[in-house]
Amino acid sequence: MRDVAIIGIGLAKFGERWDCGLKELMVEAGIAAIRDANLNSKDIEMIYGGTMASGRFVGQEHTAALMADQLGLHNIPAVRIENACASGGTALREGFMAVASGMHDIVAVGGVEKMTDVTSGEAATALGGAGDQEWELFQGITFPGLYALIAKRHMHDYGTTEEQLAAVAVKNHHNATMNKYAQFNKEISVGEVMKSKVVADPLKLLDCSPISDGAAVVILAPLETAKKYNDTPIKISASAQASDTLRLADRDSLVELKATKIAAAKAFAMAKTTPSAIGAAEVHDCFTIAEILAMEDIGFYKKGTAAKAVEDGETAIGGKIAINTSGGLKGCGHPVGATGVKQAVEIVTQLRGEAGGRQVTGIEKGLTHNVGGSGATAVVHIFERYN
Ligand code: COA
């Protein structure tokens, strides 16, 4: 297997993008990534595109070929990856394997979603398809409800409080104020989170990631030739993925995501590193409780201790480990198909030392964690500086 590097990154601003359509989002992120990689776009041999539910949101399927078409990458193989909210992370893993195997040299990995053209109810129904349609969605439970059940159990087992959950949102909104690509640019307080309307008890509006539009693209190349394109290629030192039951009721435990635990353990073994070596991590905080679970299941904190660590500021920039410096899904936004690729863009930005006000000092390694549904898919990547 060959070593693989990211040589280019690009984002389309996340938010309610009523100024453009799906295609323009793809082009905005794609052109930025191609320019960043100092490439001739004709060098790109293959494209993987992550999109979860573009048919439901904007009536458009066949999005990988569309991405290639819009970026002028005519006639190359283009494959769409649908893996719920982990579509972007899974697309990155597929691209990694294509370059690592020697099948292709230069591969583009994109993620896109345009969610705000439908009502909130329609969006919730489309997203609900990532769970068990027959036994969960049809019975009336959507994603805020599923994560509320997880939160209730975590509170019962470990004494986690609603204020501690709110601290996740406060931190991530703060980080987002320093990210020009983020959907939200305003600080919030624990009090505001506590007073926001209840969506699914104990989760309130400000515990939830929003409905978002956005796109992200990264360009991959073999590490040995990466410096031809870019002075600061970032090595992907691990790519791991696991799955679990779609239905929450079939799980052994409500307070852990087994797929995350398995994928993270595999990733640390592949990268020959440990959680304590990670300087910054972008984890899947679709709801505040999800960030707590991720920190524990990846191995940054023991089960039942992560909520207090957030409250104590240990996961802020400058703390013990910086979690979700981009603002995470909560503050930066969550255009579902794009999120996993955006997480990689943020970690590459950090490892290049280009994150401005949200830069983590002395960072050598970073991690991304992308979840599909309520944990039926988890994808973990580890990245490191390559000098
Ligand atoms: N965080 C912060 N602010 C939010 C927000 C969020 N998650 N969602 C909406 N807002 C803001 C809007 O910008 C708007 O502000 P404005 O009045 O200043 O313009 C206001 O709150 C009302 O927005 P609206 O769109 O009417 O909210 P809604 O009640 O229709 O939707 C949620 C709110 C939480 C239900 C919706 O964002 C949601 O479903 N989130 C979860 C998405 C999800 O499940 N993703 C997949 C995860 S696995």
mmCIF file of C-alpha atoms and ligand atoms in Angstrom, residues 16 85 115 120 124 127 143-144 147 173 183-184 186 197 199 204-211 284 286-287 330 334 336 373-374, ligand 1:
data_model
loop_
_atom_site.group_PDB
_atom_site.id
_atom_site.type_symbol
_atom_site.label_atom_id
_atom_site.label_comp_id
_atom_site.label_asym_id
_atom_site.label_seq_id
_atom_site.Cartn_x
_atom_site.Cartn_y
_atom_site.Cartn_z
ATOM 1 C CA GLU A 16 -28.479 29.093 4.142
ATOM 2 C CA CYS A 85 -24.220 11.799 7.393
ATOM 3 C CA MET A 115 -30.784 21.152 2.482
ATOM 4 C CA SER A 120 -37.739 21.713 8.369
ATOM 5 C CA ALA A 124 -36.291 15.838 9.225
ATOM 6 C CA LEU A 127 -32.640 12.724 7.449
ATOM 7 C CA PHE A 143 -32.919 12.182 14.798
ATOM 8 C CA PRO A 144 -33.313 14.701 17.604
ATOM 9 C CA TYR A 147 -30.149 11.375 20.312
ATOM 10 C CA HIS A 173 -20.302 28.501 18.485
ATOM 11 C CA GLN A 183 -22.939 29.061 9.177
ATOM 12 C CA PHE A 184 -23.119 30.794 12.573
ATOM 13 C CA LYS A 186 -22.400 34.506 16.977
ATOM 14 C CA LYS A 197 -37.047 25.870 22.671
ATOM 15 C CA VAL A 199 -36.847 20.009 20.365
ATOM 16 C CA LYS A 204 -33.068 22.090 22.838
ATOM 17 C CA LEU A 205 -32.726 24.094 19.607
ATOM 18 C CA LEU A 206 -29.190 25.174 20.515
ATOM 19 C CA ASP A 207 -28.143 21.563 21.262
ATOM 20 C CA CYS A 208 -28.835 20.663 17.608
ATOM 21 C CA SER A 209 -26.786 21.048 14.464
ATOM 22 C CA PRO A 210 -28.706 23.127 11.906
ATOM 23 C CA ILE A 211 -30.100 22.455 8.438
ATOM 24 C CA HIS A 284 -19.390 14.373 14.815
ATOM 25 C CA CYS A 286 -24.741 16.472 15.276
ATOM 26 C CA PHE A 287 -26.196 16.996 18.757
ATOM 27 C CA LYS A 330 -23.158 22.697 15.621
ATOM 28 C CA HIS A 334 -24.009 20.295 8.857
ATOM 29 C CA VAL A 336 -24.769 16.195 5.668
ATOM 30 C CA GLY A 373 -27.322 8.031 11.417
ATOM 31 C CA SER A 374 -27.357 7.297 15.138
HETATM 32 N N1 COA B 1 -28.700 26.057 15.960
HETATM 33 C C1 COA B 1 -28.756 27.409 16.087
HETATM 34 N N2 COA B 1 -29.733 28.170 15.511
HETATM 35 C C2 COA B 1 -30.644 27.518 14.771
HETATM 36 C C3 COA B 1 -30.647 26.127 14.599
HETATM 37 C C4 COA B 1 -29.623 25.396 15.226
HETATM 38 N N3 COA B 1 -29.581 24.070 15.089
HETATM 39 N N4 COA B 1 -31.677 25.777 13.803
HETATM 40 C C5 COA B 1 -32.316 26.912 13.489
HETATM 41 N N5 COA B 1 -31.701 27.969 14.076
HETATM 42 C C6 COA B 1 -32.110 29.374 14.050
HETATM 43 C C7 COA B 1 -32.426 29.838 12.646
HETATM 44 O O1 COA B 1 -31.284 30.420 12.039
HETATM 45 C C8 COA B 1 -33.511 30.835 12.912
HETATM 46 O O2 COA B 1 -32.909 32.045 13.351
HETATM 47 P P1 COA B 1 -33.507 33.481 12.912
HETATM 48 O O3 COA B 1 -34.900 33.501 13.463
HETATM 49 O O4 COA B 1 -32.562 34.436 13.552
HETATM 50 O O5 COA B 1 -33.471 33.464 11.415
HETATM 51 C C9 COA B 1 -34.283 30.261 14.100
HETATM 52 O O6 COA B 1 -33.319 29.422 14.779
HETATM 53 C C10 COA B 1 -35.481 29.447 13.722
HETATM 54 O O7 COA B 1 -35.111 28.589 12.665
HETATM 55 P P2 COA B 1 -36.057 27.491 12.074
HETATM 56 O O8 COA B 1 -35.499 27.053 10.752
HETATM 57 O O9 COA B 1 -37.492 27.965 12.111
HETATM 58 O O10 COA B 1 -35.899 26.303 13.124
HETATM 59 P P3 COA B 1 -36.671 24.944 13.094
HETATM 60 O O11 COA B 1 -37.397 24.827 14.393
HETATM 61 O O12 COA B 1 -37.438 24.765 11.844
HETATM 62 O O13 COA B 1 -35.447 23.876 13.077
HETATM 63 C C11 COA B 1 -34.184 22.259 14.260
HETATM 64 C C12 COA B 1 -34.635 23.723 14.193
HETATM 65 C C13 COA B 1 -33.292 22.101 15.477
HETATM 66 C C14 COA B 1 -35.390 21.339 14.426
HETATM 67 C C15 COA B 1 -33.408 21.919 12.964
HETATM 68 O O14 COA B 1 -32.269 22.741 12.870
HETATM 69 C C16 COA B 1 -32.974 20.467 12.937
HETATM 70 O O15 COA B 1 -33.756 19.579 12.578
HETATM 71 N N6 COA B 1 -31.728 20.170 13.310
HETATM 72 C C17 COA B 1 -31.213 18.798 13.342
HETATM 73 C C18 COA B 1 -30.658 18.388 12.000
HETATM 74 C C19 COA B 1 -30.333 16.920 11.975
HETATM 75 O O16 COA B 1 -31.038 16.077 12.494
HETATM 76 N N7 COA B 1 -29.236 16.573 11.306
HETATM 77 C C20 COA B 1 -28.782 15.214 11.178
HETATM 78 C C21 COA B 1 -28.142 14.782 12.414
HETATM 79 S S1 COA B 1 -27.864 13.041 12.532
#
